[in-house]
mmCIF file of C-alpha atoms in Angstrom:
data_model
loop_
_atom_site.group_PDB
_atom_site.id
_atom_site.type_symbol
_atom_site.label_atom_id
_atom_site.label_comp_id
_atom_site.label_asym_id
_atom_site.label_seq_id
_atom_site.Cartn_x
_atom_site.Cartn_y
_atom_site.Cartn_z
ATOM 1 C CA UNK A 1 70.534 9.638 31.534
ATOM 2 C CA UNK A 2 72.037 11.752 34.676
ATOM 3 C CA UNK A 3 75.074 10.916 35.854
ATOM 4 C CA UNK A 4 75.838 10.284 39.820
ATOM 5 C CA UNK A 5 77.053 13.106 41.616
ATOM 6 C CA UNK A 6 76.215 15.627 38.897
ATOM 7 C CA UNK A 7 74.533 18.773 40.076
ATOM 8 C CA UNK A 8 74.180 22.670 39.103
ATOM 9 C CA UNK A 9 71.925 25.855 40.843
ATOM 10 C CA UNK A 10 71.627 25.593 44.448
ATOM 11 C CA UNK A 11 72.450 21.968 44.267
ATOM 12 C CA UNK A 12 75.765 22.552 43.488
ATOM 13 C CA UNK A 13 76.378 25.595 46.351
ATOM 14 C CA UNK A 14 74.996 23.018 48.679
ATOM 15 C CA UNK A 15 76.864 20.575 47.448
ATOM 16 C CA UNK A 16 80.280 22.559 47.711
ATOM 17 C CA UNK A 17 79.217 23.830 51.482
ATOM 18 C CA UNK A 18 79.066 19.852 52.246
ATOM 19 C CA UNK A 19 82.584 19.350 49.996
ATOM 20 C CA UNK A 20 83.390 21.637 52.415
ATOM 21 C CA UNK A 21 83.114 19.920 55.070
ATOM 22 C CA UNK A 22 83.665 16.532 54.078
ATOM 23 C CA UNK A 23 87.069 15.319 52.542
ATOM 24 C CA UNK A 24 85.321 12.194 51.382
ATOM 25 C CA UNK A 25 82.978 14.143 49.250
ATOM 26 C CA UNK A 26 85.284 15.998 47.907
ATOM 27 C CA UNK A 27 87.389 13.685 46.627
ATOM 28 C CA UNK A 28 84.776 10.544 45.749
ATOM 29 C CA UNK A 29 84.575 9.860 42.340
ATOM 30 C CA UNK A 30 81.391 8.067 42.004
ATOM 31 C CA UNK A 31 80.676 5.220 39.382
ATOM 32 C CA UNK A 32 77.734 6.072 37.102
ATOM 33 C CA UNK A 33 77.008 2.583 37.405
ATOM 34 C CA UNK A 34 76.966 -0.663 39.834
ATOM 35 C CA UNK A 35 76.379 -4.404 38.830
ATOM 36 C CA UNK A 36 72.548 -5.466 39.521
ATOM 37 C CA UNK A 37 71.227 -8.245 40.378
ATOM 38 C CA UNK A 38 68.654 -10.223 38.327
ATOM 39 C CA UNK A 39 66.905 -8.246 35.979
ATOM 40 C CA UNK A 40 63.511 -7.766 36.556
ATOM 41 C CA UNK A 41 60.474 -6.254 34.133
ATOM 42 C CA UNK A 42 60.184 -2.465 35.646
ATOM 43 C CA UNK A 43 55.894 -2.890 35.336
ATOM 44 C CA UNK A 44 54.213 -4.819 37.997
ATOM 45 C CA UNK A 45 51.709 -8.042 36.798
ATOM 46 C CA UNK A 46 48.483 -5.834 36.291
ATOM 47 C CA UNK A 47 46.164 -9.033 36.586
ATOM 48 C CA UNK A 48 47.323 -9.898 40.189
ATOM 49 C CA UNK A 49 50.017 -7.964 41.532
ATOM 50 C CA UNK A 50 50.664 -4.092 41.634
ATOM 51 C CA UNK A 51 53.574 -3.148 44.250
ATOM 52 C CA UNK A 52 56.200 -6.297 43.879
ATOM 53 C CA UNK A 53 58.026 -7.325 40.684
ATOM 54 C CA UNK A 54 58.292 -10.609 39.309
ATOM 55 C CA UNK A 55 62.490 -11.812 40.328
ATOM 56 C CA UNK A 56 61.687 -15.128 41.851
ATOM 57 C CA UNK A 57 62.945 -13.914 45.508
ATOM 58 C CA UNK A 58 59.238 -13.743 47.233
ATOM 59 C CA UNK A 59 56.863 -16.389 47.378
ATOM 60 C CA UNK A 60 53.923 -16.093 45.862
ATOM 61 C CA UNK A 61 52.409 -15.950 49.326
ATOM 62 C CA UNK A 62 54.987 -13.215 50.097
ATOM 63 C CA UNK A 63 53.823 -11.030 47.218
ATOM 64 C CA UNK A 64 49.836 -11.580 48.377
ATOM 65 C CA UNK A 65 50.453 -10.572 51.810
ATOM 66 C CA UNK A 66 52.558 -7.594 50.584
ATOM 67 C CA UNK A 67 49.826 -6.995 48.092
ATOM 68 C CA UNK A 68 46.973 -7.079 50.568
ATOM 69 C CA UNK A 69 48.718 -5.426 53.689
ATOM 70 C CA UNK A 70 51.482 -3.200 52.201
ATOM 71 C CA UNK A 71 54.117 -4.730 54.611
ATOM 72 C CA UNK A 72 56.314 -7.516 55.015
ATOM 73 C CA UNK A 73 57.845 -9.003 57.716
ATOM 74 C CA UNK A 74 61.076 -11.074 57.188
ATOM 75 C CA UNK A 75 62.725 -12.480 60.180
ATOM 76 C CA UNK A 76 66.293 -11.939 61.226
ATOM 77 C CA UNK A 77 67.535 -10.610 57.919
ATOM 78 C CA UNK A 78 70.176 -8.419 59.180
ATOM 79 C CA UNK A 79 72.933 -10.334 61.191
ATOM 80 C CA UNK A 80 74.088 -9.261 65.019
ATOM 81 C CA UNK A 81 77.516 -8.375 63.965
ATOM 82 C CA UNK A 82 76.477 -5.557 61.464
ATOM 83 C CA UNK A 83 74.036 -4.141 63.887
ATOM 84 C CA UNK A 84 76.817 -3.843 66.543
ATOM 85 C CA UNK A 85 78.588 -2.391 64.257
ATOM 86 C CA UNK A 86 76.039 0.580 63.568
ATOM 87 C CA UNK A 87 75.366 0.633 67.238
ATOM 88 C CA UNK A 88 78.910 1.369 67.338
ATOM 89 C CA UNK A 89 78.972 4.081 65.216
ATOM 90 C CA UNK A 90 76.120 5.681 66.759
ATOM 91 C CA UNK A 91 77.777 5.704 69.847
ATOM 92 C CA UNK A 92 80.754 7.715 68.018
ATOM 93 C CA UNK A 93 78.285 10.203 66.610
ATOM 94 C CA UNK A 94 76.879 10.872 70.106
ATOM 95 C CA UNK A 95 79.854 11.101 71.394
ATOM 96 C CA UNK A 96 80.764 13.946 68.849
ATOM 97 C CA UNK A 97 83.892 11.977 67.560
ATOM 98 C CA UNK A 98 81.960 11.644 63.991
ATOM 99 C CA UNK A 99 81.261 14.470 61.806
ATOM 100 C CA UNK A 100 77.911 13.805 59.596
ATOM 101 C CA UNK A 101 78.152 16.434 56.637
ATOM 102 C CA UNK A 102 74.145 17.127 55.847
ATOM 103 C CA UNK A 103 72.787 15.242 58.738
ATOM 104 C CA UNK A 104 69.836 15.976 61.072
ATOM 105 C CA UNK A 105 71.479 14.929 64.615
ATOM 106 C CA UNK A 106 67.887 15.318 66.717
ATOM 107 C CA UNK A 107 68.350 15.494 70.668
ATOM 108 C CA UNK A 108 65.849 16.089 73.689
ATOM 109 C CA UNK A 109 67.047 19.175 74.254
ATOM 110 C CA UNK A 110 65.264 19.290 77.510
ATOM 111 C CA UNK A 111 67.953 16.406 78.731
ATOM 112 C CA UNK A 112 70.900 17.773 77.742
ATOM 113 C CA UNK A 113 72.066 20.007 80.708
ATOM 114 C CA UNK A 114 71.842 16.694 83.004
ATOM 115 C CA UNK A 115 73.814 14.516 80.444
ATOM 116 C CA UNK A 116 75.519 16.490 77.630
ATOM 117 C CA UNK A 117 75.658 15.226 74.452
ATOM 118 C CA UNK A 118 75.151 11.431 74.773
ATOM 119 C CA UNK A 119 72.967 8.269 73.959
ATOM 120 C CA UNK A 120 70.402 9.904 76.440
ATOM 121 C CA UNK A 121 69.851 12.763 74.528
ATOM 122 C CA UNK A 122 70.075 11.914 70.589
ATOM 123 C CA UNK A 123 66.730 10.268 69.488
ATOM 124 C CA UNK A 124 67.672 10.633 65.628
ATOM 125 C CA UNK A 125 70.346 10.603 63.098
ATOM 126 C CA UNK A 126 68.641 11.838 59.881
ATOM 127 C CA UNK A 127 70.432 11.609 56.313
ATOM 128 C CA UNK A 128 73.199 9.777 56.955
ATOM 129 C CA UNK A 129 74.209 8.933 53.552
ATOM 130 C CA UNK A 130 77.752 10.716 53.931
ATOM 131 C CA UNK A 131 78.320 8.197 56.658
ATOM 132 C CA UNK A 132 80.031 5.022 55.487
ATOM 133 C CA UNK A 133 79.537 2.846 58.378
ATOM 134 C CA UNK A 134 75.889 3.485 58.794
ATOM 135 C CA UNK A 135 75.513 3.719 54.858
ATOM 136 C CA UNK A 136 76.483 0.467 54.628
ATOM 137 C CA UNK A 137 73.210 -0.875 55.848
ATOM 138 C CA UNK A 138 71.680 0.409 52.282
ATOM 139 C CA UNK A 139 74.156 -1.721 50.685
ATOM 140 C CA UNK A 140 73.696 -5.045 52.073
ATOM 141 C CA UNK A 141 73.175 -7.307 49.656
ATOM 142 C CA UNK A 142 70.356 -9.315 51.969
ATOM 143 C CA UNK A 143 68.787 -5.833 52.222
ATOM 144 C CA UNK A 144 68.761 -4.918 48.708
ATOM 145 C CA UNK A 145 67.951 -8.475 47.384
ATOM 146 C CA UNK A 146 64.136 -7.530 48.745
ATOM 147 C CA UNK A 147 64.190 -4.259 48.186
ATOM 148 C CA UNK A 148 64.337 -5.404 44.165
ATOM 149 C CA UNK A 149 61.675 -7.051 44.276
ATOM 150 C CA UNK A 150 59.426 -3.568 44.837
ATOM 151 C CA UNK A 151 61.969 -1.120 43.051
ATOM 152 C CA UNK A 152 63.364 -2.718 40.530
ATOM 153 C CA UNK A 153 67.340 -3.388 39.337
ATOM 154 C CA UNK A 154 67.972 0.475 39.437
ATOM 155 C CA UNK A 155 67.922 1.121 43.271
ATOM 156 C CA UNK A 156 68.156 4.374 45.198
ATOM 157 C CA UNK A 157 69.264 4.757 48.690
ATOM 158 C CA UNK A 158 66.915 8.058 49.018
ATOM 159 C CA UNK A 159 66.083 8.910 52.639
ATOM 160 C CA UNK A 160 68.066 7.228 55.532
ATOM 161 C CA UNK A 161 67.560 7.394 59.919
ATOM 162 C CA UNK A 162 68.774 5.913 62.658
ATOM 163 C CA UNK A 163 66.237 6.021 65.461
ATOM 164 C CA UNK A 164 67.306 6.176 69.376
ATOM 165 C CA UNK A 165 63.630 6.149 71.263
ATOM 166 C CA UNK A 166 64.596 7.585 74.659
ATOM 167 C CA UNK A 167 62.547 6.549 77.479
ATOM 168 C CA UNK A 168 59.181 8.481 77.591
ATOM 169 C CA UNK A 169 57.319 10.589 80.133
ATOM 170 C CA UNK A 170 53.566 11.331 80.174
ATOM 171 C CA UNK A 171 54.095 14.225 77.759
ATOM 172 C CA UNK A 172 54.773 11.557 75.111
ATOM 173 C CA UNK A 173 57.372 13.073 73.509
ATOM 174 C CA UNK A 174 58.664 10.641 71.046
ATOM 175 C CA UNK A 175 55.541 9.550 69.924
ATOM 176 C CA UNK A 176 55.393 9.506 66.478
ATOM 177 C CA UNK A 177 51.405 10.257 64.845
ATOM 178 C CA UNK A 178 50.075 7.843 62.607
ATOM 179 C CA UNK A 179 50.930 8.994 59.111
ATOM 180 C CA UNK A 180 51.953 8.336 55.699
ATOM 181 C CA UNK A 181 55.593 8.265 54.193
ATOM 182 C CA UNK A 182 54.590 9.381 51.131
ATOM 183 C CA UNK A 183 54.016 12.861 52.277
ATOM 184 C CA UNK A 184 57.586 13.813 52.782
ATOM 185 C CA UNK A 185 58.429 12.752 49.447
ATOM 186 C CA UNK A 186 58.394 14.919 46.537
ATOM 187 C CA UNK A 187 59.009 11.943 44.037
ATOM 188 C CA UNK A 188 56.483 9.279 42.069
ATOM 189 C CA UNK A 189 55.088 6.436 41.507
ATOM 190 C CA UNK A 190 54.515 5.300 44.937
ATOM 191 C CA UNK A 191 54.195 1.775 44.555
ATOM 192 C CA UNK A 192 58.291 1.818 42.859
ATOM 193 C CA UNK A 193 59.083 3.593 46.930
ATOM 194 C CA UNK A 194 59.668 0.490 50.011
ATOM 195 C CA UNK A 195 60.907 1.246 53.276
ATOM 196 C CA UNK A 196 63.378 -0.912 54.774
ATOM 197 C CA UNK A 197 63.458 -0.916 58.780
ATOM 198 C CA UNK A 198 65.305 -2.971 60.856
ATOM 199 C CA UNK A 199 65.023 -3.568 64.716
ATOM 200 C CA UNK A 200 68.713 -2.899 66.826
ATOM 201 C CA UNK A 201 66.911 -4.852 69.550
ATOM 202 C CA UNK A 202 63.441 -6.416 70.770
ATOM 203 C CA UNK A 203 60.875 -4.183 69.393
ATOM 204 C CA UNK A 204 57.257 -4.294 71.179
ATOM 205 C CA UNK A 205 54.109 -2.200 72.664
ATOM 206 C CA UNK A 206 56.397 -1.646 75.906
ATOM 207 C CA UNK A 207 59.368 0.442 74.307
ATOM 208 C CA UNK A 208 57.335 1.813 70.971
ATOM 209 C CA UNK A 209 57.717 -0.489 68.068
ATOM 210 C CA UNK A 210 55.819 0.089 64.846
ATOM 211 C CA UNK A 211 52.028 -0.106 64.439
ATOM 212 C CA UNK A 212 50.459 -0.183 61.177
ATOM 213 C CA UNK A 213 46.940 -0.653 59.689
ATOM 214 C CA UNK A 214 47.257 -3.187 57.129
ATOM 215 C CA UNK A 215 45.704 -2.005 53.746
ATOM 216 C CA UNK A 216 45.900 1.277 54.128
ATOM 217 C CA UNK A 217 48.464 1.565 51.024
ATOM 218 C CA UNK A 218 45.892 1.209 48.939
ATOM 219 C CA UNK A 219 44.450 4.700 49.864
ATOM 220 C CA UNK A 220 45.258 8.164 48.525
ATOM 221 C CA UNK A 221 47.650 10.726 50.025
ATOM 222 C CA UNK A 222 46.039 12.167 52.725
ATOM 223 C CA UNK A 223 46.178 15.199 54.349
ATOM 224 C CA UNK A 224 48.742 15.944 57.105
ATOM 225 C CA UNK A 225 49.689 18.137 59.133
ATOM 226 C CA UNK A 226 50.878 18.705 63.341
ATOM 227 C CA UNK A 227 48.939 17.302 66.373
ATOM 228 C CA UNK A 228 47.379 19.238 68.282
ATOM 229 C CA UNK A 229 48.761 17.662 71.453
ATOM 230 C CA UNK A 230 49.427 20.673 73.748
ATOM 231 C CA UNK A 231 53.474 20.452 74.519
ATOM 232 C CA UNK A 232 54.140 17.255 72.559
ATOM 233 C CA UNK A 233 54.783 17.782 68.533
ATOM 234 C CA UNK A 234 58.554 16.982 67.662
ATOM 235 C CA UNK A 235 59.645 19.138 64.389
ATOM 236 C CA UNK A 236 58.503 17.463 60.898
ATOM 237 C CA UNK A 237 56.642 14.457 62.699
ATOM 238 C CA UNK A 238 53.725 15.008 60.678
ATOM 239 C CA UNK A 239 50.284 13.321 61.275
ATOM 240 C CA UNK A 240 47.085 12.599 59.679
ATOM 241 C CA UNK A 241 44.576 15.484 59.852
ATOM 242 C CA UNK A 242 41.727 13.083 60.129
ATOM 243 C CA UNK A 243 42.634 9.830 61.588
ATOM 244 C CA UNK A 244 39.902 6.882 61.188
ATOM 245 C CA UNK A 245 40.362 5.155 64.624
ATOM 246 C CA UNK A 246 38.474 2.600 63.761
ATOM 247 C CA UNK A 247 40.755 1.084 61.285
ATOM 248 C CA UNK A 248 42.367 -2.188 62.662
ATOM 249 C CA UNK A 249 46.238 -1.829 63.688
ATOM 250 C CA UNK A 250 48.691 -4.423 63.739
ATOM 251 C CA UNK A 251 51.782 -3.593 66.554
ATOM 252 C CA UNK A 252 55.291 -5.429 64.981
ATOM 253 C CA UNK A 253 56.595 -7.127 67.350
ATOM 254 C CA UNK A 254 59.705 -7.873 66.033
ATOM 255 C CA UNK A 255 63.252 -9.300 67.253
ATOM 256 C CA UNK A 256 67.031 -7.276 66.548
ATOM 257 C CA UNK A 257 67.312 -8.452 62.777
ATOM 258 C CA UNK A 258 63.768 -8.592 61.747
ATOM 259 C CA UNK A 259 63.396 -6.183 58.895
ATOM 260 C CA UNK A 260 60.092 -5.072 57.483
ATOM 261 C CA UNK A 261 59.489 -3.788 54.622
ATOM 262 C CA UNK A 262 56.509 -1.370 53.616
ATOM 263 C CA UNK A 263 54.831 0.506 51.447
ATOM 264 C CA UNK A 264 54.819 4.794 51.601
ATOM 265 C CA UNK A 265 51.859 4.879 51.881
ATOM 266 C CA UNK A 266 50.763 2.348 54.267
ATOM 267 C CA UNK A 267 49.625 4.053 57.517
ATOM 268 C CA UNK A 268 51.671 3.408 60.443
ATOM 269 C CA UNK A 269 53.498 5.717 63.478
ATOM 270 C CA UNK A 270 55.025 4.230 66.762
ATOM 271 C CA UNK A 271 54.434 4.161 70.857
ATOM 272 C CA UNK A 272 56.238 5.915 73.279
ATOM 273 C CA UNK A 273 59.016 4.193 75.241
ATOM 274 C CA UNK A 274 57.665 3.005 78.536
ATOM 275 C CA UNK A 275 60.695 1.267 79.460
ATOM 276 C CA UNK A 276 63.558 2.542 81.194
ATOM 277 C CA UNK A 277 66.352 1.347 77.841
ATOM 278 C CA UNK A 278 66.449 2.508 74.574
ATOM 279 C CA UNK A 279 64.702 1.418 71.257
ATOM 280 C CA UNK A 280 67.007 1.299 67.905
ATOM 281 C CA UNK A 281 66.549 1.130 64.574
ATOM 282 C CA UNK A 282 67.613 1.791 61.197
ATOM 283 C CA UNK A 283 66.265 2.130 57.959
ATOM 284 C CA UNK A 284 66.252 3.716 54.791
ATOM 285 C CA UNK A 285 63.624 4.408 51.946
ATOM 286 C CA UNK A 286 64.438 3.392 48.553
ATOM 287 C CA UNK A 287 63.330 4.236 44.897
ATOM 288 C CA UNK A 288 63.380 3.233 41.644
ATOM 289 C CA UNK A 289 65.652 5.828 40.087
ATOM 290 C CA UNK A 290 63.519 5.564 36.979
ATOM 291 C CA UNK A 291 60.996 7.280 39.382
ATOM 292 C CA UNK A 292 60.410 11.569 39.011
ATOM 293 C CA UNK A 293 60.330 14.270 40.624
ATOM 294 C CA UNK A 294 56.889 15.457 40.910
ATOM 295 C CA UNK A 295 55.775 19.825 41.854
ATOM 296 C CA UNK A 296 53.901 19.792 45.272
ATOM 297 C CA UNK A 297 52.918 23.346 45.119
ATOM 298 C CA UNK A 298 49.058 23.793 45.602
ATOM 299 C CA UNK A 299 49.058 20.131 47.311
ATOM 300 C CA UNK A 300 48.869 18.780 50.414
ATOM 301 C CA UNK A 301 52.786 18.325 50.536
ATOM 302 C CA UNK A 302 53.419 22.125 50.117
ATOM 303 C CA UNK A 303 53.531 23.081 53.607
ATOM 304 C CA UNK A 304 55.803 20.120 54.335
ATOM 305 C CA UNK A 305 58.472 22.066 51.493
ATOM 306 C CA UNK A 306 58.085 25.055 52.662
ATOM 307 C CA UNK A 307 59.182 24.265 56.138
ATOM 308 C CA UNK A 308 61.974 21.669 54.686
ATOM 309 C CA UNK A 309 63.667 24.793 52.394
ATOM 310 C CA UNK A 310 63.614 27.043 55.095
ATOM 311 C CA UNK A 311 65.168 25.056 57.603
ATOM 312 C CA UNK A 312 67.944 24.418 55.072
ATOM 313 C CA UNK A 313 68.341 28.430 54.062
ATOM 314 C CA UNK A 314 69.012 28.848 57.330
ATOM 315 C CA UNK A 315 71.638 26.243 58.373
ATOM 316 C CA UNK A 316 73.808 26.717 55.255
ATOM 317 C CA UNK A 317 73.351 30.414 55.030
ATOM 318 C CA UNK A 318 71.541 30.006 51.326
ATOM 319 C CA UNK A 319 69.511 32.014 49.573
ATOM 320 C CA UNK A 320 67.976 30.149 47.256
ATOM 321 C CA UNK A 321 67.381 26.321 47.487
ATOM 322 C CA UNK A 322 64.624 24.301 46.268
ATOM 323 C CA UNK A 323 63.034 20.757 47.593
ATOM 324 C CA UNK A 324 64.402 18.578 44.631
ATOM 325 C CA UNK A 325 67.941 20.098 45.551
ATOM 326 C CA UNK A 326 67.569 18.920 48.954
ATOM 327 C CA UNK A 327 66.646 15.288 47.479
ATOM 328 C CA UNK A 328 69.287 15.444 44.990
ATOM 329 C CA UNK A 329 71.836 15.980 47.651
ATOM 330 C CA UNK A 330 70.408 13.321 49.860
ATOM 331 C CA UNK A 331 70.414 10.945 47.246
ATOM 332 C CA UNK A 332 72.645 7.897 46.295
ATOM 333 C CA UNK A 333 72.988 5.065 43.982
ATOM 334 C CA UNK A 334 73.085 1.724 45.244
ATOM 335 C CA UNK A 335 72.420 -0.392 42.451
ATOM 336 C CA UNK A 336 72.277 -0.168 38.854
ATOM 337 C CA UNK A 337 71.833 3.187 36.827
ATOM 338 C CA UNK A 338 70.704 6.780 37.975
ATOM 339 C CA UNK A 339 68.499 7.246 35.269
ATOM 340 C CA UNK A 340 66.180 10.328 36.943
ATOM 341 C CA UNK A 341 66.173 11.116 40.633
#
């Protein structure tokens, strides 16, 4: 069994870069352990249900839904207080009075000579796993009492965002393609991965909530790759090569609070902003840590690591770093054991 927090090769030099930088990090000593919840068989029901375990927290009409669409929608899960207080934080990180060790901080570039640094021009805080305020979403126990139910006792907190949709323009710019979670993610089985986003505020067609086309999660990995929308792809918003638009889609509407959960490989993407405010939310994709890594070299996902090392060689000045280093790194135990990612 691996123990939390221990890493060698590359890991390790990227690891000490971020020690580096981060006090906490450095001196952290992480529990190889955390209590869990009830403890639930890690093999879905193979007569009736494949993606949710049996823990006595959905309905039955919960899991069929979940098992038929690949989403779930449960109403005002999160409560005002904590998202004000990750609105909060945000703030602070826009504001440059946070330093996020590892994160992605993603601005409109464009927008930043006529406001500077602010909530105008940061659309998304990526990896924010060495941030305690924000992290805390991916510990709350109403969060991770459904997240269970699709990953099991032994919970990973494995890919984290905070999204700021800025108010669009006819070059769509923050228009995200329809696509499929699973293809950023170098780790198996898919059905032991769930998604957990939360609205910050209203969510709907005007200001670019989620769409998704239920039953889609059923379906292979597809292929993805960029749009070719002339001046509009953002960096690692990847999209379906060949998109069936005929396939019904179902915009989630959804209220600050409202979490959904869904499956990696559902199909889904978002709207641009039409509105004149902003559109927040914040969520996190977890994983069974009895899930493994998997080699995407000669598959559709290789272009995707490629791109992903490279970017990392060249903000930490490393010569050698792999894509399960990267994941390693990003990586954190919620609940439960490590036991392989």
């Amino acid at each position: 069994m691996e123990q939390l927090g221990k890493r060698s090769g590359p890991t390790a030099r990227l690891d000490a870069i971020l020690r580096h930088l981060s006090p906490r990090l450095g001196a952290a000593s992480a529990p190889t352990s955390v209590p869990t919840s009830a403890q639930v068989s890690a093999d879905p029901q193979p007569e009736r249900f494949r993606y949710t375990l049996d823990n006595n927290v959905l309905t039955t009409e919960q899991r069929q839904f979940y098992e038929d669409n690949g989403y779930l929608l449960i109403r005002k899960l999160v409560s005002d207080e904590d998202i004000e207080r990750f609105r909060k934080e945000f703030m602070r990180i826009c504001k440059k009075e946070v330093k996020l060790p590892g994160a992605m901080i993603m601005k409109d570039e464009s927008l930043r000579s006529q406001y500077g640094q602010s909530e105008k021009v940061v659309n998304k805080v990526q990896d924010f796993q060495e941030d305690e305020e924000l992290f805390r979403y991916c510990t709350l126990p109403e969060v991770l009492k459904y997240v269970e139910c699709f990953t099991g006792p032994n919970i990973m907190a494995m890919h984290t965002m905070l999204i700021n949709k800025l108010p669009d323009s006819d070059k769509q710019t923050f228009l995200h393609p329809m696509h499929q979670d699973l293809h950023y993610f170098p780790f198996r089985p898919a059905a032991r991965i769930v998604c957990s986003w939360t609205a910050m505020e209203r969510a709907d067609q005007d200001n670019g909530c989620l769409v998704v086309q239920p039953g889609t999660h059923k379906e292979p990995l597809k292929p993805h790759g960029y749009p070719k929308w002339e001046g509009k792809t953002n960096k690692l918003f990847y999209g379906l090569l060949d998109e069936d638009e005929k396939s019904p889609r179902v915009h989630l509407v959804m209220e600050k609070g409202d979490t959904v959960f869904f499956h990696p490989l559902l199909i889904h993407g978002s709207g641009i902003n039409k509105t004149s405010g902003f559109r927040k939310s914040i969520s996190c994709h977890f994983a069974s840590s009895e899930c493994y890594y998997i080699d995407v070299k000669n598959t559709t996902q290789e272009h995707l690591e490629e791109e992903l090392v490279e970017m990392v060689r060249k903000k930490y000045n490393m010569t050698s770093v792999e894509l399960r280093d990267i994941w390693n790194f990003r990586a954190r135990l919620v609940q439960g054991e490590r036991i392989n990612l």
